[in-house]
Short mmCIF file of C-alpha atoms and ligand atoms in Angstrom, two decimals:
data_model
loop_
_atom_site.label_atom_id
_atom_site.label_comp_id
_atom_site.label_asym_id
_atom_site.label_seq_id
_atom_site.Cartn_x
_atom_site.Cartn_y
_atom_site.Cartn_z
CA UNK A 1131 -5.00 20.60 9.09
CA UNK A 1132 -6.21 18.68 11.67
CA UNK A 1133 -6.77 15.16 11.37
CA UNK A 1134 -8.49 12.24 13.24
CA UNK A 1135 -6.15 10.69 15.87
CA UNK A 1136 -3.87 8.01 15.73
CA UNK A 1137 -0.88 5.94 17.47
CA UNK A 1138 2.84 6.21 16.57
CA UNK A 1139 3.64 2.91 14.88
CA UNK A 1140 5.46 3.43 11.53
CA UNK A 1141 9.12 4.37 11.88
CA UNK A 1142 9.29 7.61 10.14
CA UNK A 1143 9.96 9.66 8.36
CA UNK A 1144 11.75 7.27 6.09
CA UNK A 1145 14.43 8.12 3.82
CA UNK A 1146 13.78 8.86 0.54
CA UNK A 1147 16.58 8.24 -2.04
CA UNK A 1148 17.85 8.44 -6.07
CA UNK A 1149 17.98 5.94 -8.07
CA UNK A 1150 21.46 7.42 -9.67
CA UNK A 1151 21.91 4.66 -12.26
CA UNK A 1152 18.14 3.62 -13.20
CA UNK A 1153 17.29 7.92 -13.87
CA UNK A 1154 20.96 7.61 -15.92
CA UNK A 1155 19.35 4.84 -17.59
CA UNK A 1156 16.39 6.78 -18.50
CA UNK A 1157 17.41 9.87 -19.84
CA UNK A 1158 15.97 12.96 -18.65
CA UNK A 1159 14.16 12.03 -15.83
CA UNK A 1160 15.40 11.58 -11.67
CA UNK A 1161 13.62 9.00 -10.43
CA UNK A 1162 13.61 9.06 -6.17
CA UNK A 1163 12.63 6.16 -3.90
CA UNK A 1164 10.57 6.78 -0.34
CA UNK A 1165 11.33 3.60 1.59
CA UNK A 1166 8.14 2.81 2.98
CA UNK A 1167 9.87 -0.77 3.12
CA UNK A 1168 11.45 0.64 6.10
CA UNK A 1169 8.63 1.96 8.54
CA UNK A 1170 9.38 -1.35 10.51
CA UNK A 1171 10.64 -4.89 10.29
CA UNK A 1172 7.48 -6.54 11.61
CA UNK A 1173 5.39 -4.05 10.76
CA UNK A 1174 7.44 -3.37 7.33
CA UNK A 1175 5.40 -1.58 4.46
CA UNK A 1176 2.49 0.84 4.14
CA UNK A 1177 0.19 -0.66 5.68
CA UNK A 1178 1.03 0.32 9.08
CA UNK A 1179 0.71 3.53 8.19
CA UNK A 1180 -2.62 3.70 7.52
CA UNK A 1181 -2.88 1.51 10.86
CA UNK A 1182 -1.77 3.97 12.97
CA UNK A 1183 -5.40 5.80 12.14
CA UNK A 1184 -7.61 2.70 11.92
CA UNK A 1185 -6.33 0.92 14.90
CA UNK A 1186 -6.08 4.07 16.65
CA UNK A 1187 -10.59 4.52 16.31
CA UNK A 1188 -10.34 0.78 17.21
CA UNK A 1189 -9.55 1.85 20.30
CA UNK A 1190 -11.24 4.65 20.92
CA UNK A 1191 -14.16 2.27 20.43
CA UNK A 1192 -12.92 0.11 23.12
CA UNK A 1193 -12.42 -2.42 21.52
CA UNK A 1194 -9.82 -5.42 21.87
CA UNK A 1195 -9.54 -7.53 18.98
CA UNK A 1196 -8.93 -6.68 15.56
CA UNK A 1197 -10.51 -8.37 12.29
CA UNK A 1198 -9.04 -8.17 8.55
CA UNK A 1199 -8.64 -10.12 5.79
CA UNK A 1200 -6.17 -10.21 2.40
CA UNK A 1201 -4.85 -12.93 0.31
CA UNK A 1202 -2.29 -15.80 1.97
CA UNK A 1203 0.75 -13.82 1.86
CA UNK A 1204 -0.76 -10.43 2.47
CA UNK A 1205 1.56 -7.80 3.72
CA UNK A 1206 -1.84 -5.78 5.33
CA UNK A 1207 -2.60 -8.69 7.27
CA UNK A 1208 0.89 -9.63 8.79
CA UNK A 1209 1.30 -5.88 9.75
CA UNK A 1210 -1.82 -6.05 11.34
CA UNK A 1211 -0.85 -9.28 13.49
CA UNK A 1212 2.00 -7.60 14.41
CA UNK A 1213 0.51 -4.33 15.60
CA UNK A 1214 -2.04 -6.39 17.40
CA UNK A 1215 0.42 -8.15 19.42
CA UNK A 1216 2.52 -5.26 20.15
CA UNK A 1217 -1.09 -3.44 21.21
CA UNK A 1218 -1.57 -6.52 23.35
CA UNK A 1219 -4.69 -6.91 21.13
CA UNK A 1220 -5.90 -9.80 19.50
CA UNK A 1221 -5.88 -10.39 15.26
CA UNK A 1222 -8.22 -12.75 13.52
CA UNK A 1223 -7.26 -12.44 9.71
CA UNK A 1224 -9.11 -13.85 7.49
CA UNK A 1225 -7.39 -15.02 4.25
CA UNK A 1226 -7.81 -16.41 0.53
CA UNK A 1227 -6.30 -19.65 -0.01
CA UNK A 1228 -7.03 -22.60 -2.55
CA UNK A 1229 -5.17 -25.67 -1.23
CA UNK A 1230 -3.39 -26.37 2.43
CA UNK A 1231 -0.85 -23.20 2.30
CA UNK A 1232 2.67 -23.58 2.79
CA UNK A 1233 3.80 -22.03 6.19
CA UNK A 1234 6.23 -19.01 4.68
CA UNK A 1235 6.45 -15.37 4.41
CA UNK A 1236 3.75 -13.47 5.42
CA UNK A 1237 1.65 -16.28 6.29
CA UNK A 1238 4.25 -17.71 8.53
CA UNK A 1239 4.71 -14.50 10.46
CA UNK A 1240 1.14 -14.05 10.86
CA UNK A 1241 1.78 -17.38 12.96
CA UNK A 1242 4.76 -16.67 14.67
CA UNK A 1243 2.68 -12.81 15.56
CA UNK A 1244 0.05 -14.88 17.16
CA UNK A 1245 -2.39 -14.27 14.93
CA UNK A 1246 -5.85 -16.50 14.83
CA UNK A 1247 -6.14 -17.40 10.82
CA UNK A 1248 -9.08 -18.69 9.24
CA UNK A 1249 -8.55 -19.79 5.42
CA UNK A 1250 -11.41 -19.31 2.72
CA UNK A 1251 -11.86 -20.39 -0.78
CA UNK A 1252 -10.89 -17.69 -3.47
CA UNK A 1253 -14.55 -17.87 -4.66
CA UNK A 1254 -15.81 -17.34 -0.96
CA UNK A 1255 -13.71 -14.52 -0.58
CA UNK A 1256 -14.69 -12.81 -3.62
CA UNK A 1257 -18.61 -13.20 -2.87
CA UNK A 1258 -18.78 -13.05 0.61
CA UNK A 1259 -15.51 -11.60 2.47
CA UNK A 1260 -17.30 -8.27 4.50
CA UNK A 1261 -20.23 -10.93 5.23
CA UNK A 1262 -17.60 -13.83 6.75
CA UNK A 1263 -15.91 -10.80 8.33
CA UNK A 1264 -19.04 -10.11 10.26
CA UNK A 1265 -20.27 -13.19 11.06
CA UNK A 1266 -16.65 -13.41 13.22
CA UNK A 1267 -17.14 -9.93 14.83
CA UNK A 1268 -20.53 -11.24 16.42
CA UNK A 1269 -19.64 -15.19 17.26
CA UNK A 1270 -16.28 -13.22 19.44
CA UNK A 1271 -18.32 -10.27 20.48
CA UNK A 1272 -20.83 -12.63 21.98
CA UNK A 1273 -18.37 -14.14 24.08
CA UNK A 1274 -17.25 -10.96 25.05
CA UNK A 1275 -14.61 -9.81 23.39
CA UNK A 1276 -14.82 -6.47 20.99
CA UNK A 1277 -14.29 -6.95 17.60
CA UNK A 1278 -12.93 -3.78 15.49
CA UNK A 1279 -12.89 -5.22 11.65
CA UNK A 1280 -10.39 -3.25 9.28
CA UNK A 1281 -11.47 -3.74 5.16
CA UNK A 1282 -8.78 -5.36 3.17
CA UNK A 1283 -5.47 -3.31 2.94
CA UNK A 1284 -7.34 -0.73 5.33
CA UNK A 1285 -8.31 0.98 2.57
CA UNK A 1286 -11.53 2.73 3.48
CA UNK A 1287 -11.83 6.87 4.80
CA UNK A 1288 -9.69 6.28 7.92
CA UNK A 1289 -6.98 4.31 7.27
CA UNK A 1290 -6.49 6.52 3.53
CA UNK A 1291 -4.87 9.58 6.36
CA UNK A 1292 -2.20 7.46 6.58
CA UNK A 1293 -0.68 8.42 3.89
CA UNK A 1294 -2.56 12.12 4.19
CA UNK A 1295 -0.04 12.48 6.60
CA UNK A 1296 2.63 10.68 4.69
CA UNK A 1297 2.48 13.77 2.01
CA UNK A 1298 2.73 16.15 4.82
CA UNK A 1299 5.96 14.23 5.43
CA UNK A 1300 7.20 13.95 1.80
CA UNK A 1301 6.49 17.92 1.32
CA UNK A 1302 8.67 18.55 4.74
CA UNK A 1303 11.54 15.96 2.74
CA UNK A 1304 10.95 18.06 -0.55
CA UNK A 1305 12.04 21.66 1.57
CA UNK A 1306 14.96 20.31 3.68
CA UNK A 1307 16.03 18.25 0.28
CA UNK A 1308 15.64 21.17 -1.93
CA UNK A 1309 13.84 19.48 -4.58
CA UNK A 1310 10.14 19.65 -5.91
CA UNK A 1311 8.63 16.31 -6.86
CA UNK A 1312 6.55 16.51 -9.97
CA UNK A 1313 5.02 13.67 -9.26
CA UNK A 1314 4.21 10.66 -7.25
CA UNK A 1315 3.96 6.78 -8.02
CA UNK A 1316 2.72 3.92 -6.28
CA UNK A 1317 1.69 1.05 -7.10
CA UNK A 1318 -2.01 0.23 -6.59
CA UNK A 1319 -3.82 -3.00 -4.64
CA UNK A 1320 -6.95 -1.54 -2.89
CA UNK A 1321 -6.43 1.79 -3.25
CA UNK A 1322 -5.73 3.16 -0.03
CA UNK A 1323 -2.77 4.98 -0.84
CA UNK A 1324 -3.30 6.29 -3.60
CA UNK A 1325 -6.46 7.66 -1.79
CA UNK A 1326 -4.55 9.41 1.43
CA UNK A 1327 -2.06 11.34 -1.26
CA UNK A 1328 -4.29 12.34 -3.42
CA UNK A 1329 -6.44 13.98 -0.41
CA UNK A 1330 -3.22 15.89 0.78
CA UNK A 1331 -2.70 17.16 -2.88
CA UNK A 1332 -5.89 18.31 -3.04
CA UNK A 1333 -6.83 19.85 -0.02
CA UNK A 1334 -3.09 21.39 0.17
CA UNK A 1335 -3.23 22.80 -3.49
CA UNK A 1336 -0.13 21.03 -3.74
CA UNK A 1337 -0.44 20.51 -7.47
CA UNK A 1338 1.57 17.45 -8.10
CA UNK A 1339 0.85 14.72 -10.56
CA UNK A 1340 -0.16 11.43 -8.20
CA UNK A 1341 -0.06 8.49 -10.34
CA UNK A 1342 -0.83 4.94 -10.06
CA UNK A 1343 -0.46 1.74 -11.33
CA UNK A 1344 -2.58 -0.83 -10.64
CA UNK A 1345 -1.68 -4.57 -10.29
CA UNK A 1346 -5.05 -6.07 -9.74
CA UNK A 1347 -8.44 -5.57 -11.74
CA UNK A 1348 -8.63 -2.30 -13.74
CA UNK A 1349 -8.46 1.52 -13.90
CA UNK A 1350 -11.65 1.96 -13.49
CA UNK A 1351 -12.35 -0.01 -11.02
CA UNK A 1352 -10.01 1.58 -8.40
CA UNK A 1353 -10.94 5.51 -9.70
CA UNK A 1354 -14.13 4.20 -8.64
CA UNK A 1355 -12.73 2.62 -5.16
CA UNK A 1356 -11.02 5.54 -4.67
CA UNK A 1357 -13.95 8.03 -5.16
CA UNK A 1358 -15.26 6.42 -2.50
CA UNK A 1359 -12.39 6.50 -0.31
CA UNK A 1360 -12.20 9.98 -1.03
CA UNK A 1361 -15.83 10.67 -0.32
CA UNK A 1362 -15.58 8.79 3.51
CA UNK A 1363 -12.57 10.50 4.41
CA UNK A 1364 -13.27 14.22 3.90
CA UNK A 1365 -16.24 13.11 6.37
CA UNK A 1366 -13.74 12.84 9.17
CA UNK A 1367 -12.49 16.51 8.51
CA UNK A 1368 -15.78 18.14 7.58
CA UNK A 1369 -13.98 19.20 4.07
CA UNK A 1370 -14.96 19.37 0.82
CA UNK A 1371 -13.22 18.36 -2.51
CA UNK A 1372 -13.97 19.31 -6.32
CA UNK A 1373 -11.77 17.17 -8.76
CA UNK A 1374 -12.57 15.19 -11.93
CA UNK A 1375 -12.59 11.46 -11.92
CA UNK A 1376 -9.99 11.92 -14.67
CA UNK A 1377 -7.42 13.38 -11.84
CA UNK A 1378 -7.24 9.94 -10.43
CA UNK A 1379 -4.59 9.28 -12.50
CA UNK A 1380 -4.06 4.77 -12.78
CA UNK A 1381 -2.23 3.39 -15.19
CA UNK A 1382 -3.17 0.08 -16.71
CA UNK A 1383 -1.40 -2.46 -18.25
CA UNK A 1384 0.71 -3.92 -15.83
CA UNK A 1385 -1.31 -6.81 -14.12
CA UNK A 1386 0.24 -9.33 -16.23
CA UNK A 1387 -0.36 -12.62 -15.56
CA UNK A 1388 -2.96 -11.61 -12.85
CA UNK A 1389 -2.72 -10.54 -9.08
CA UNK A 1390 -0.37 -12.00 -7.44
CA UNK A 1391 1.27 -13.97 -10.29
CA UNK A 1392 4.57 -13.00 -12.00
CA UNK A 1393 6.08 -13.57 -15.37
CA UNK A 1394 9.69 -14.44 -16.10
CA UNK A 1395 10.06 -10.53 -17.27
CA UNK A 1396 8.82 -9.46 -14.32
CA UNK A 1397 11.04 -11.48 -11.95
CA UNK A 1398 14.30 -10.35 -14.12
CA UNK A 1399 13.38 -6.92 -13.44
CA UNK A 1400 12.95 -7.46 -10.08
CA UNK A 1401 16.58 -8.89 -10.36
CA UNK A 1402 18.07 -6.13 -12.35
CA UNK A 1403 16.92 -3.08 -9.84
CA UNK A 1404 18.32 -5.39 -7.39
CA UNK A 1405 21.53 -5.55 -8.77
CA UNK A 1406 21.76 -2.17 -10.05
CA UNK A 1407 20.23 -0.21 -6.80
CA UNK A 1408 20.65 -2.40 -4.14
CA UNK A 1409 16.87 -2.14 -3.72
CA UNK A 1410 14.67 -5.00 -3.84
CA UNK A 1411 11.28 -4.91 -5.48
CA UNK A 1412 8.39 -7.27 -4.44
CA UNK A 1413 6.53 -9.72 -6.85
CA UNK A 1414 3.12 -8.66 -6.12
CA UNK A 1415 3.30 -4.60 -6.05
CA UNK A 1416 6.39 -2.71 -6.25
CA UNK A 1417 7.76 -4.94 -8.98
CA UNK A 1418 5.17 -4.20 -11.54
CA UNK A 1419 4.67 -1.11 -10.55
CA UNK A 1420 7.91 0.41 -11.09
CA UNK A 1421 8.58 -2.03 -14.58
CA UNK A 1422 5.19 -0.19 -15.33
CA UNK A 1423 6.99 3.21 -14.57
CA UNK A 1424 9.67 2.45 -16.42
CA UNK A 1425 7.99 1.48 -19.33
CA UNK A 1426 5.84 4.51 -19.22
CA UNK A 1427 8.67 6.68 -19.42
CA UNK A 1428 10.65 4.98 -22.19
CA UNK A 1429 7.25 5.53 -24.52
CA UNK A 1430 7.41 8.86 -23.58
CA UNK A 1431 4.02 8.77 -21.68
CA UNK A 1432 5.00 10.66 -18.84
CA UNK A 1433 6.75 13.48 -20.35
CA UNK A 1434 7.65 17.37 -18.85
CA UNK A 1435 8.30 15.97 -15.26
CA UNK A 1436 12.09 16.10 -13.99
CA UNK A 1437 11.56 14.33 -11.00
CA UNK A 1438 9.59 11.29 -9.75
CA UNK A 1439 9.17 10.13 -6.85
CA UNK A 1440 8.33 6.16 -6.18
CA UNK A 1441 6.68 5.02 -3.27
CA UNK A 1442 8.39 1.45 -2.16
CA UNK A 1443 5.81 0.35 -0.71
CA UNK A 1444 7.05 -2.98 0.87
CA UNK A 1445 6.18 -6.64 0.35
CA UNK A 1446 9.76 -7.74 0.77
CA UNK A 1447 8.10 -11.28 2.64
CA UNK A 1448 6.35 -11.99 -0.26
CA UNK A 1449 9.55 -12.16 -2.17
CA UNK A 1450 10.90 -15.64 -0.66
CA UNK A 1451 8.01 -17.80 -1.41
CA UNK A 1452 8.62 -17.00 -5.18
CA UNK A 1453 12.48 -18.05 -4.65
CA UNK A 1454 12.25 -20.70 -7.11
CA UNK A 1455 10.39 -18.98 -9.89
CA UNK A 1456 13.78 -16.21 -10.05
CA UNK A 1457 16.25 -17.47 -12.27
CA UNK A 1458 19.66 -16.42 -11.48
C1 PLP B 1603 -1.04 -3.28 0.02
C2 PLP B 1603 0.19 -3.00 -0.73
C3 PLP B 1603 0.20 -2.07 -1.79
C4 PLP B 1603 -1.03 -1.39 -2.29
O1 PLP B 1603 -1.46 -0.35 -1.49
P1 PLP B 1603 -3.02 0.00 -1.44
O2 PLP B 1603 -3.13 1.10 -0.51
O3 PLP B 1603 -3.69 -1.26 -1.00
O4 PLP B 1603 -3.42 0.35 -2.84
C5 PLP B 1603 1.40 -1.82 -2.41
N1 PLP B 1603 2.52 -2.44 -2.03
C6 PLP B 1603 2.56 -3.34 -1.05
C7 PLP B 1603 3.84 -4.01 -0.73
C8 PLP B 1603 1.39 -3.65 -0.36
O5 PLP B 1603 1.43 -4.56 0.63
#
């Protein structure tokens, strides 16, 4: 199929591997890992896969600076600061923040990337962030630069081919591996994603079960996002899809405390893939979503498939700033 264009950024393919001791641990069930942790160091995580397609039409637009936004330690917005720099482009990210931030993780490598930040209030953010977005694209634009702005975890039609492509890659895996992946599970943030696999499924007939878990607002909400993801994507390929809403399979119930925020149960899990893998979760995403996984399984909600296959999705920056919260 052919997609829209993009730029080689993401080191791929990357591996994807058992988890030998947590499957053991859960009966009759092989649970694999892609590491999308390792399409980079800088650039580390999934986001710069769905980069490679959004700031790939950035440029084909011309344009020379590139706008986002996420919350203080977002992994979307450090990738993009890093992408921008290597581009020899220029990043203004806008992000959430209710006090004077410390200078760590993410937020200190959007710094040391170069990147111009500008901090809002939570309750800004939440009412106005495409609007504040804007208003930056035309104060820079009038003073001649070109603004390109990518939506929060460039999540939107383009950016979801990222990981359209990314199933291309897993199916090539699946043949020279030998094995068939019943299904796939990531977790879910803005839906992106989700959004790029489940197009690939679809328009491939693959067939497989793509399942998410979301770790910020609801179900719902993100079948809804993701609709809409859908719907702008198959405009860049001139397709169509048929599916129900009910395909879009997310999982809730593993939020906890709230985006962002970890319990004690959370953080010992985190700790005891760790030590049992030697594969480190993140706080924010991959964390709760595999504990959600895990928990799924063990209730016997995700019965009649032999083999699983986890997206690690990245985040490992956001894992020092909640050092002290581990206990060890
Ligand atoms: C952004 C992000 C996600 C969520 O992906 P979406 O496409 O936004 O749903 C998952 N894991 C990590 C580490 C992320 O940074």
């Amino acid at each position: 199929m052919k997609l829209p264009e993009h730029i080689v950024l993401a080191n791929v393919p990357t591996k994807i591997e058992k988890l030998e001791r947590l499957s053991n641990s859960l009966g009759n069930i092989n649970i694999y890992v892609k590491r999308d942790d390792q399409t980079g160091t800088e650039v580390s995580g999934n986001k710069v896969r769905k980069l490679e397609f959004s700031v790939k039409e950035a440029l084909l637009n011309g344009c020379d600076t590139l706008v986002t936004c996420g919350g203080i330690q977002s992994n979307h917005a450090r990738a993009t600061a890093a992408v921008a720099a290597k581009l020899g482009m220029k990043a203004v990210l806008v992000l959430k923040c209710d006090k004077n931030p410390r200078l760590e993780g993410n937020y200190f490598l959007d710094k040391v990337l170069g990147a111009k930040v500008e901090l809002i209030t939570p309750e800004e953010y939440t009412a106005n962030i495409n609007g504040v977005m804007k208003n930056i694209k035309n104060e820079l634009d009038s003073c001649g630069n070109k603004c390109y702005i990518i939506p929060e975890g460039a999540s939107n039609g383009i950016g979801a081919f990222g990981y359209f492509k990314a199933m291309e890659e897993i199916k090539r895996q699946e043949y020279e591996m030998g094995i068939s992946f019943d299904g796939i599970a990531m977790s879910v943030g803005s839906g992106g994603t989700y959004g790029g696999l489940f197009l690939a499924n679809k328009l491939y007939n693959y067939g497989k079960r793509i399942i998410g878990i979301n770790v910020s607002n609801n179900a719902e909400y993100f079948q809804n996002k993701i609709v809409n993801i859908l719907n702008e994507a198959v405009n860049y390929i001139n397709k169509e899809i048929s599916y129900s809403i009910d395909e879009i399979e997310i999982i809730d119930g593993y939020v906890g405390k709230g985006y962002g925020l970890s319990s004690r149960h959370e953080l010992d899990f985190i700790n005891k893939i760790a030590k049992m893998e030697g594969v480190v979760l993140d706080p924010v995403y991959t964390g709760k979503a595999m504990l959600g996984l895990t928990k799924e399984i063990n209730r016997g909600k995700l019965n009649n498939m032999k083999n699983i296959l986890f997206i690690h999705t990245g985040g490992i920056f956001s894992l020092f700033p909640s050092a002290n919260s581990f206990q060890l």
